[in-house]
Amino acid sequence: ASGNVITQWGSAGSGDGEFQNPQDVAVDSLGNLYVIDTNNHRIQKFDKHGQFISTFGSGELAFPSRIAVDSNDVLYVTDNGNGRVQKFNTMGQLVGTIAEGQLSFPVGIDVDSSDNVYVAESGASGNPSQINKFTSSGQFITSWGSLGSDPGQLNQPKGLTIDGDNNVYVADEFNNRIQKFDSDGNFITEFGQDRLDHPIDVAVDSQGRVYASDLDEILIYTPTV
């Protein structure tokens, strides 16, 4: 949490434990780590010490981008190249699909305390810059956001995360800010414009501190709202 390196692993390549453009990680209830190995079109699973366990998703994913884990250890992966979200169990078996062919450039993803699924569409190539909300079984609930720079508008949102109160934080990349919404998509606040330069991901810890992954550094915020 203080930014000190504990350990690291991996190298460039396509073998076990090697990566090509890894973009996200998630942790299950047993502490196993799942790495989105984007340009190898797969997910790799490691134990908490970085020891390789398995790989899966090849043939089912095209340029996956982000991953989230729900309360039942179901893995949700934004399958960017196929415009959908793929669901896997921790053994790597495909167990479902959300929004098949309905999403354009899905990137960020997270789940709330009720296992509702939130997906950020990046808005690349003129497609929508918005957040979509689904049930865990894939039923559409709501969406919000439009292209722009006003509060509540988005310009190529990338990562998103949910805090303990089910508030949604979005890395609004081309607006150089983090936006905070409630679970229905109502705008709450924004921050980071004075320092952020193309933030691409965001996380919140148990103390409510917000970690923003910026162009070449991680910034930590404690919002006042």
PDB file of C-alpha atoms in Angstrom:
ATOM      1  CA  ALA A   1       0.000   0.000   0.000  1.00  0.00           C
ATOM      2  CA  SER A   2       3.007   2.300   0.465  1.00  0.00           C
ATOM      3  CA  GLY A   3       4.355   1.519  -2.996  1.00  0.00           C
ATOM      4  CA  ASN A   4       7.286  -0.669  -1.987  1.00  0.00           C
ATOM      5  CA  VAL A   5       7.986  -3.610  -4.309  1.00  0.00           C
ATOM      6  CA  ILE A   6       7.354  -6.969  -2.603  1.00  0.00           C
ATOM      7  CA  THR A   7       7.964  -9.331  -5.517  1.00  0.00           C
ATOM      8  CA  GLN A   8       7.527  -9.594  -9.259  1.00  0.00           C
ATOM      9  CA  TRP A   9       7.418 -12.286 -11.921  1.00  0.00           C
ATOM     10  CA  GLY A  10       6.993 -12.821 -15.639  1.00  0.00           C
ATOM     11  CA  SER A  11       8.823 -12.001 -18.854  1.00  0.00           C
ATOM     12  CA  ALA A  12       7.906 -11.343 -22.466  1.00  0.00           C
ATOM     13  CA  GLY A  13       6.714 -14.333 -24.432  1.00  0.00           C
ATOM     14  CA  SER A  14       3.892 -16.814 -24.950  1.00  0.00           C
ATOM     15  CA  GLY A  15       4.940 -19.659 -22.651  1.00  0.00           C
ATOM     16  CA  ASP A  16       3.649 -20.430 -19.181  1.00  0.00           C
ATOM     17  CA  GLY A  17       4.334 -17.454 -16.921  1.00  0.00           C
ATOM     18  CA  GLU A  18       5.200 -15.224 -19.871  1.00  0.00           C
ATOM     19  CA  PHE A  19       3.123 -12.280 -21.067  1.00  0.00           C
ATOM     20  CA  GLN A  20       2.401 -10.085 -24.050  1.00  0.00           C
ATOM     21  CA  ASN A  21       0.796  -6.812 -22.954  1.00  0.00           C
ATOM     22  CA  PRO A  22      -0.723  -7.947 -19.632  1.00  0.00           C
ATOM     23  CA  GLN A  23      -3.430  -5.454 -18.653  1.00  0.00           C
ATOM     24  CA  ASP A  24      -5.182  -6.506 -15.445  1.00  0.00           C
ATOM     25  CA  VAL A  25      -5.170  -8.832 -12.443  1.00  0.00           C
ATOM     26  CA  ALA A  26      -7.817 -10.129 -10.039  1.00  0.00           C
ATOM     27  CA  VAL A  27      -7.697 -12.256  -6.893  1.00  0.00           C
ATOM     28  CA  ASP A  28     -10.119 -14.982  -5.815  1.00  0.00           C
ATOM     29  CA  SER A  29     -11.179 -15.896  -2.270  1.00  0.00           C
ATOM     30  CA  LEU A  30      -8.225 -18.300  -1.905  1.00  0.00           C
ATOM     31  CA  GLY A  31      -5.672 -15.685  -2.925  1.00  0.00           C
ATOM     32  CA  ASN A  32      -5.020 -17.040  -6.406  1.00  0.00           C
ATOM     33  CA  LEU A  33      -4.189 -14.399  -9.016  1.00  0.00           C
ATOM     34  CA  TYR A  34      -5.601 -14.214 -12.534  1.00  0.00           C
ATOM     35  CA  VAL A  35      -3.677 -12.167 -15.103  1.00  0.00           C
ATOM     36  CA  ILE A  36      -5.216 -10.863 -18.316  1.00  0.00           C
ATOM     37  CA  ASP A  37      -2.541 -11.729 -20.910  1.00  0.00           C
ATOM     38  CA  THR A  38      -4.051  -9.543 -23.604  1.00  0.00           C
ATOM     39  CA  ASN A  39      -2.001 -10.147 -26.728  1.00  0.00           C
ATOM     40  CA  ASN A  40      -1.744 -13.871 -25.998  1.00  0.00           C
ATOM     41  CA  HIS A  41      -5.582 -13.923 -25.854  1.00  0.00           C
ATOM     42  CA  ARG A  42      -5.729 -15.813 -22.563  1.00  0.00           C
ATOM     43  CA  ILE A  43      -5.842 -15.713 -18.784  1.00  0.00           C
ATOM     44  CA  GLN A  44      -3.037 -17.085 -16.628  1.00  0.00           C
ATOM     45  CA  LYS A  45      -3.583 -18.294 -13.068  1.00  0.00           C
ATOM     46  CA  PHE A  46      -0.930 -18.117 -10.334  1.00  0.00           C
ATOM     47  CA  ASP A  47      -0.840 -18.762  -6.613  1.00  0.00           C
ATOM     48  CA  LYS A  48      -0.200 -15.853  -4.251  1.00  0.00           C
ATOM     49  CA  HIS A  49       3.558 -16.449  -4.480  1.00  0.00           C
ATOM     50  CA  GLY A  50       3.575 -16.123  -8.268  1.00  0.00           C
ATOM     51  CA  GLN A  51       3.824 -19.826  -9.035  1.00  0.00           C
ATOM     52  CA  PHE A  52       2.129 -20.731 -12.320  1.00  0.00           C
ATOM     53  CA  ILE A  53      -0.997 -22.896 -11.995  1.00  0.00           C
ATOM     54  CA  SER A  54      -2.782 -22.912 -15.353  1.00  0.00           C
ATOM     55  CA  THR A  55      -3.798 -20.975 -18.439  1.00  0.00           C
ATOM     56  CA  PHE A  56      -7.198 -20.765 -20.114  1.00  0.00           C
ATOM     57  CA  GLY A  57      -9.343 -18.759 -22.520  1.00  0.00           C
ATOM     58  CA  SER A  58      -7.364 -19.431 -25.701  1.00  0.00           C
ATOM     59  CA  GLY A  59      -9.839 -19.761 -28.557  1.00  0.00           C
ATOM     60  CA  GLU A  60     -12.582 -18.131 -26.478  1.00  0.00           C
ATOM     61  CA  LEU A  61     -11.076 -14.656 -26.038  1.00  0.00           C
ATOM     62  CA  ALA A  62      -9.833 -11.984 -28.434  1.00  0.00           C
ATOM     63  CA  PHE A  63      -7.740  -9.232 -26.848  1.00  0.00           C
ATOM     64  CA  PRO A  64      -9.253  -9.548 -23.352  1.00  0.00           C
ATOM     65  CA  SER A  65      -8.792  -6.378 -21.342  1.00  0.00           C
ATOM     66  CA  ARG A  66     -10.002  -6.503 -17.707  1.00  0.00           C
ATOM     67  CA  ILE A  67     -11.153  -9.061 -15.162  1.00  0.00           C
ATOM     68  CA  ALA A  68     -13.313  -9.070 -12.019  1.00  0.00           C
ATOM     69  CA  VAL A  69     -14.289 -11.754  -9.491  1.00  0.00           C
ATOM     70  CA  ASP A  70     -17.693 -11.985  -7.800  1.00  0.00           C
ATOM     71  CA  SER A  71     -18.678 -13.349  -4.384  1.00  0.00           C
ATOM     72  CA  ASN A  72     -18.927 -16.886  -5.799  1.00  0.00           C
ATOM     73  CA  ASP A  73     -15.483 -16.750  -7.412  1.00  0.00           C
ATOM     74  CA  VAL A  74     -16.939 -16.439 -10.900  1.00  0.00           C
ATOM     75  CA  LEU A  75     -14.522 -14.595 -13.201  1.00  0.00           C
ATOM     76  CA  TYR A  76     -15.864 -11.909 -15.555  1.00  0.00           C
ATOM     77  CA  VAL A  77     -13.598 -10.957 -18.455  1.00  0.00           C
ATOM     78  CA  THR A  78     -14.118  -8.139 -20.959  1.00  0.00           C
ATOM     79  CA  ASP A  79     -13.605  -9.865 -24.304  1.00  0.00           C
ATOM     80  CA  ASN A  80     -12.727  -6.716 -26.213  1.00  0.00           C
ATOM     81  CA  GLY A  81     -12.257  -8.197 -29.659  1.00  0.00           C
ATOM     82  CA  ASN A  82     -15.592 -10.025 -29.537  1.00  0.00           C
ATOM     83  CA  GLY A  83     -17.715  -7.269 -27.977  1.00  0.00           C
ATOM     84  CA  ARG A  84     -18.860  -9.257 -24.940  1.00  0.00           C
ATOM     85  CA  VAL A  85     -18.120 -10.379 -21.381  1.00  0.00           C
ATOM     86  CA  GLN A  86     -17.077 -14.001 -20.819  1.00  0.00           C
ATOM     87  CA  LYS A  87     -17.638 -15.826 -17.524  1.00  0.00           C
ATOM     88  CA  PHE A  88     -15.295 -18.537 -16.250  1.00  0.00           C
ATOM     89  CA  ASN A  89     -15.021 -20.586 -13.078  1.00  0.00           C
ATOM     90  CA  THR A  90     -11.713 -20.777 -11.230  1.00  0.00           C
ATOM     91  CA  MET A  91     -10.845 -23.987 -13.099  1.00  0.00           C
ATOM     92  CA  GLY A  92     -10.912 -22.018 -16.345  1.00  0.00           C
ATOM     93  CA  GLN A  93     -14.156 -23.489 -17.667  1.00  0.00           C
ATOM     94  CA  LEU A  94     -16.433 -21.153 -19.632  1.00  0.00           C
ATOM     95  CA  VAL A  95     -19.729 -20.862 -17.742  1.00  0.00           C
ATOM     96  CA  GLY A  96     -21.550 -18.049 -19.518  1.00  0.00           C
ATOM     97  CA  THR A  97     -21.548 -14.960 -21.712  1.00  0.00           C
ATOM     98  CA  ILE A  98     -22.965 -11.471 -21.164  1.00  0.00           C
ATOM     99  CA  ALA A  99     -24.015  -9.039 -23.927  1.00  0.00           C
ATOM    100  CA  GLU A 100     -22.904 -11.239 -26.813  1.00  0.00           C
ATOM    101  CA  GLY A 101     -22.031  -8.886 -29.686  1.00  0.00           C
ATOM    102  CA  GLN A 102     -23.754  -5.942 -27.981  1.00  0.00           C
ATOM    103  CA  LEU A 103     -20.710  -4.112 -26.641  1.00  0.00           C
ATOM    104  CA  SER A 104     -18.210  -2.020 -28.563  1.00  0.00           C
ATOM    105  CA  PHE A 105     -14.715  -2.024 -27.078  1.00  0.00           C
ATOM    106  CA  PRO A 106     -15.634  -3.219 -23.556  1.00  0.00           C
ATOM    107  CA  VAL A 107     -12.725  -2.469 -21.248  1.00  0.00           C
ATOM    108  CA  GLY A 108     -13.231  -1.856 -17.515  1.00  0.00           C
ATOM    109  CA  ILE A 109     -15.280  -4.246 -15.406  1.00  0.00           C
ATOM    110  CA  ASP A 110     -16.186  -4.839 -11.759  1.00  0.00           C
ATOM    111  CA  VAL A 111     -19.009  -6.325  -9.667  1.00  0.00           C
ATOM    112  CA  ASP A 112     -20.901  -4.835  -6.708  1.00  0.00           C
ATOM    113  CA  SER A 113     -22.030  -6.457  -3.451  1.00  0.00           C
ATOM    114  CA  SER A 114     -25.076  -7.944  -5.219  1.00  0.00           C
ATOM    115  CA  ASP A 115     -22.885  -9.330  -8.022  1.00  0.00           C
ATOM    116  CA  ASN A 116     -24.251  -6.859 -10.544  1.00  0.00           C
ATOM    117  CA  VAL A 117     -21.722  -6.343 -13.332  1.00  0.00           C
ATOM    118  CA  TYR A 118     -20.534  -2.920 -14.525  1.00  0.00           C
ATOM    119  CA  VAL A 119     -18.767  -2.626 -17.879  1.00  0.00           C
ATOM    120  CA  ALA A 120     -17.025   0.441 -19.338  1.00  0.00           C
ATOM    121  CA  GLU A 121     -17.108   0.917 -23.110  1.00  0.00           C
ATOM    122  CA  SER A 122     -14.093   2.930 -24.155  1.00  0.00           C
ATOM    123  CA  GLY A 123     -15.700   4.902 -26.965  1.00  0.00           C
ATOM    124  CA  ALA A 124     -12.880   4.193 -29.417  1.00  0.00           C
ATOM    125  CA  SER A 125     -13.551   4.726 -33.141  1.00  0.00           C
ATOM    126  CA  GLY A 126     -16.706   6.739 -32.483  1.00  0.00           C
ATOM    127  CA  ASN A 127     -18.407   4.076 -30.353  1.00  0.00           C
ATOM    128  CA  PRO A 128     -20.203   4.915 -27.085  1.00  0.00           C
ATOM    129  CA  SER A 129     -18.287   6.232 -24.084  1.00  0.00           C
ATOM    130  CA  GLN A 130     -20.508   4.822 -21.374  1.00  0.00           C
ATOM    131  CA  ILE A 131     -20.969   2.504 -18.402  1.00  0.00           C
ATOM    132  CA  ASN A 132     -23.333  -0.470 -18.669  1.00  0.00           C
ATOM    133  CA  LYS A 133     -24.854  -2.353 -15.718  1.00  0.00           C
ATOM    134  CA  PHE A 134     -26.044  -5.978 -15.922  1.00  0.00           C
ATOM    135  CA  THR A 135     -27.167  -8.659 -13.519  1.00  0.00           C
ATOM    136  CA  SER A 136     -24.773 -11.556 -13.003  1.00  0.00           C
ATOM    137  CA  SER A 137     -26.858 -13.590 -15.470  1.00  0.00           C
ATOM    138  CA  GLY A 138     -26.513 -10.895 -18.116  1.00  0.00           C
ATOM    139  CA  GLN A 139     -29.833  -9.025 -17.928  1.00  0.00           C
ATOM    140  CA  PHE A 140     -29.402  -5.359 -18.823  1.00  0.00           C
ATOM    141  CA  ILE A 141     -30.210  -2.950 -15.968  1.00  0.00           C
ATOM    142  CA  THR A 142     -29.083   0.522 -17.042  1.00  0.00           C
ATOM    143  CA  SER A 143     -26.355   2.558 -18.710  1.00  0.00           C
ATOM    144  CA  TRP A 144     -25.033   6.076 -18.358  1.00  0.00           C
ATOM    145  CA  GLY A 145     -22.538   8.474 -19.851  1.00  0.00           C
ATOM    146  CA  SER A 146     -22.054  10.174 -23.198  1.00  0.00           C
ATOM    147  CA  LEU A 147     -19.091  11.627 -25.038  1.00  0.00           C
ATOM    148  CA  GLY A 148     -17.944  14.916 -23.504  1.00  0.00           C
ATOM    149  CA  SER A 149     -16.035  16.571 -20.694  1.00  0.00           C
ATOM    150  CA  ASP A 150     -18.825  17.796 -18.424  1.00  0.00           C
ATOM    151  CA  PRO A 151     -19.494  16.066 -15.086  1.00  0.00           C
ATOM    152  CA  GLY A 152     -21.027  12.674 -15.847  1.00  0.00           C
ATOM    153  CA  GLN A 153     -19.788  12.660 -19.436  1.00  0.00           C
ATOM    154  CA  LEU A 154     -16.902  10.433 -20.505  1.00  0.00           C
ATOM    155  CA  ASN A 155     -14.122  10.357 -23.066  1.00  0.00           C
ATOM    156  CA  GLN A 156     -12.734   6.855 -23.541  1.00  0.00           C
ATOM    157  CA  PRO A 157     -13.293   5.447 -20.035  1.00  0.00           C
ATOM    158  CA  LYS A 158     -11.006   2.527 -19.308  1.00  0.00           C
ATOM    159  CA  GLY A 159     -10.837   0.869 -15.869  1.00  0.00           C
ATOM    160  CA  LEU A 160     -13.552   1.037 -13.242  1.00  0.00           C
ATOM    161  CA  THR A 161     -13.958  -0.211  -9.681  1.00  0.00           C
ATOM    162  CA  ILE A 162     -16.679  -0.501  -7.014  1.00  0.00           C
ATOM    163  CA  ASP A 163     -16.179   0.491  -3.365  1.00  0.00           C
ATOM    164  CA  GLY A 164     -17.776  -0.975  -0.239  1.00  0.00           C
ATOM    165  CA  ASP A 165     -20.801   1.320  -0.618  1.00  0.00           C
ATOM    166  CA  ASN A 166     -21.309   0.284  -4.258  1.00  0.00           C
ATOM    167  CA  ASN A 167     -20.085   3.596  -5.597  1.00  0.00           C
ATOM    168  CA  VAL A 168     -18.504   3.374  -9.040  1.00  0.00           C
ATOM    169  CA  TYR A 169     -15.132   4.962  -9.826  1.00  0.00           C
ATOM    170  CA  VAL A 170     -14.222   5.367 -13.502  1.00  0.00           C
ATOM    171  CA  ALA A 171     -10.831   6.155 -15.044  1.00  0.00           C
ATOM    172  CA  ASP A 172     -11.945   8.770 -17.589  1.00  0.00           C
ATOM    173  CA  GLU A 173      -8.777   8.601 -19.673  1.00  0.00           C
ATOM    174  CA  PHE A 174      -9.022  11.438 -22.190  1.00  0.00           C
ATOM    175  CA  ASN A 175     -10.588  13.793 -19.646  1.00  0.00           C
ATOM    176  CA  ASN A 176      -7.610  13.142 -17.325  1.00  0.00           C
ATOM    177  CA  ARG A 177      -9.747  12.478 -14.265  1.00  0.00           C
ATOM    178  CA  ILE A 178     -11.480   9.943 -12.047  1.00  0.00           C
ATOM    179  CA  GLN A 179     -15.261  10.225 -11.815  1.00  0.00           C
ATOM    180  CA  LYS A 180     -17.359   8.822  -8.989  1.00  0.00           C
ATOM    181  CA  PHE A 181     -20.982   7.725  -9.427  1.00  0.00           C
ATOM    182  CA  ASP A 182     -23.541   5.936  -7.293  1.00  0.00           C
ATOM    183  CA  SER A 183     -24.726   2.482  -8.370  1.00  0.00           C
ATOM    184  CA  ASP A 184     -27.526   3.984 -10.468  1.00  0.00           C
ATOM    185  CA  GLY A 185     -25.133   6.171 -12.433  1.00  0.00           C
ATOM    186  CA  ASN A 186     -25.777   9.479 -10.669  1.00  0.00           C
ATOM    187  CA  PHE A 187     -22.713  11.709 -10.689  1.00  0.00           C
ATOM    188  CA  ILE A 188     -21.144  12.325  -7.257  1.00  0.00           C
ATOM    189  CA  THR A 189     -17.744  13.959  -7.784  1.00  0.00           C
ATOM    190  CA  GLU A 190     -14.612  14.090  -9.915  1.00  0.00           C
ATOM    191  CA  PHE A 191     -10.944  14.536  -9.085  1.00  0.00           C
ATOM    192  CA  GLY A 192      -7.398  14.294 -10.426  1.00  0.00           C
ATOM    193  CA  GLN A 193      -7.568  16.822 -13.257  1.00  0.00           C
ATOM    194  CA  ASP A 194      -4.653  18.756 -11.766  1.00  0.00           C
ATOM    195  CA  ARG A 195      -2.238  15.807 -11.985  1.00  0.00           C
ATOM    196  CA  LEU A 196      -3.562  12.868 -14.009  1.00  0.00           C
ATOM    197  CA  ASP A 197      -2.364  12.323 -17.566  1.00  0.00           C
ATOM    198  CA  HIS A 198      -4.400   9.610 -19.329  1.00  0.00           C
ATOM    199  CA  PRO A 199      -5.409   7.421 -16.356  1.00  0.00           C
ATOM    200  CA  ILE A 200      -6.267   3.906 -17.527  1.00  0.00           C
ATOM    201  CA  ASP A 201      -7.283   2.070 -14.366  1.00  0.00           C
ATOM    202  CA  VAL A 202      -8.509   2.650 -10.828  1.00  0.00           C
ATOM    203  CA  ALA A 203      -8.858   0.653  -7.597  1.00  0.00           C
ATOM    204  CA  VAL A 204     -10.182   1.311  -4.088  1.00  0.00           C
ATOM    205  CA  ASP A 205      -8.850  -0.319  -0.914  1.00  0.00           C
ATOM    206  CA  SER A 206     -10.631  -1.187   2.336  1.00  0.00           C
ATOM    207  CA  GLN A 207      -9.748   2.249   3.750  1.00  0.00           C
ATOM    208  CA  GLY A 208     -11.424   4.057   0.878  1.00  0.00           C
ATOM    209  CA  ARG A 209      -8.164   5.181  -0.694  1.00  0.00           C
ATOM    210  CA  VAL A 210      -8.345   5.448  -4.477  1.00  0.00           C
ATOM    211  CA  TYR A 211      -5.394   4.260  -6.558  1.00  0.00           C
ATOM    212  CA  ALA A 212      -5.230   5.714 -10.070  1.00  0.00           C
ATOM    213  CA  SER A 213      -2.963   4.066 -12.646  1.00  0.00           C
ATOM    214  CA  ASP A 214      -1.644   6.998 -14.658  1.00  0.00           C
ATOM    215  CA  LEU A 215       0.669   7.295 -17.653  1.00  0.00           C
ATOM    216  CA  ASP A 216       3.853   6.538 -15.705  1.00  0.00           C
ATOM    217  CA  GLU A 217       2.936   6.439 -12.009  1.00  0.00           C
ATOM    218  CA  ILE A 218       0.309   5.393  -9.462  1.00  0.00           C
ATOM    219  CA  LEU A 219      -1.442   8.225  -7.643  1.00  0.00           C
ATOM    220  CA  ILE A 220      -3.325   7.731  -4.362  1.00  0.00           C
ATOM    221  CA  TYR A 221      -6.343   9.870  -3.423  1.00  0.00           C
ATOM    222  CA  THR A 222      -8.670  10.186  -0.450  1.00  0.00           C
ATOM    223  CA  PRO A 223     -11.834  11.810  -1.856  1.00  0.00           C
ATOM    224  CA  THR A 224     -13.719  14.235   0.371  1.00  0.00           C
ATOM    225  CA  VAL A 225     -17.144  13.039  -0.847  1.00  0.00           C
TER     226      VAL A 225
END
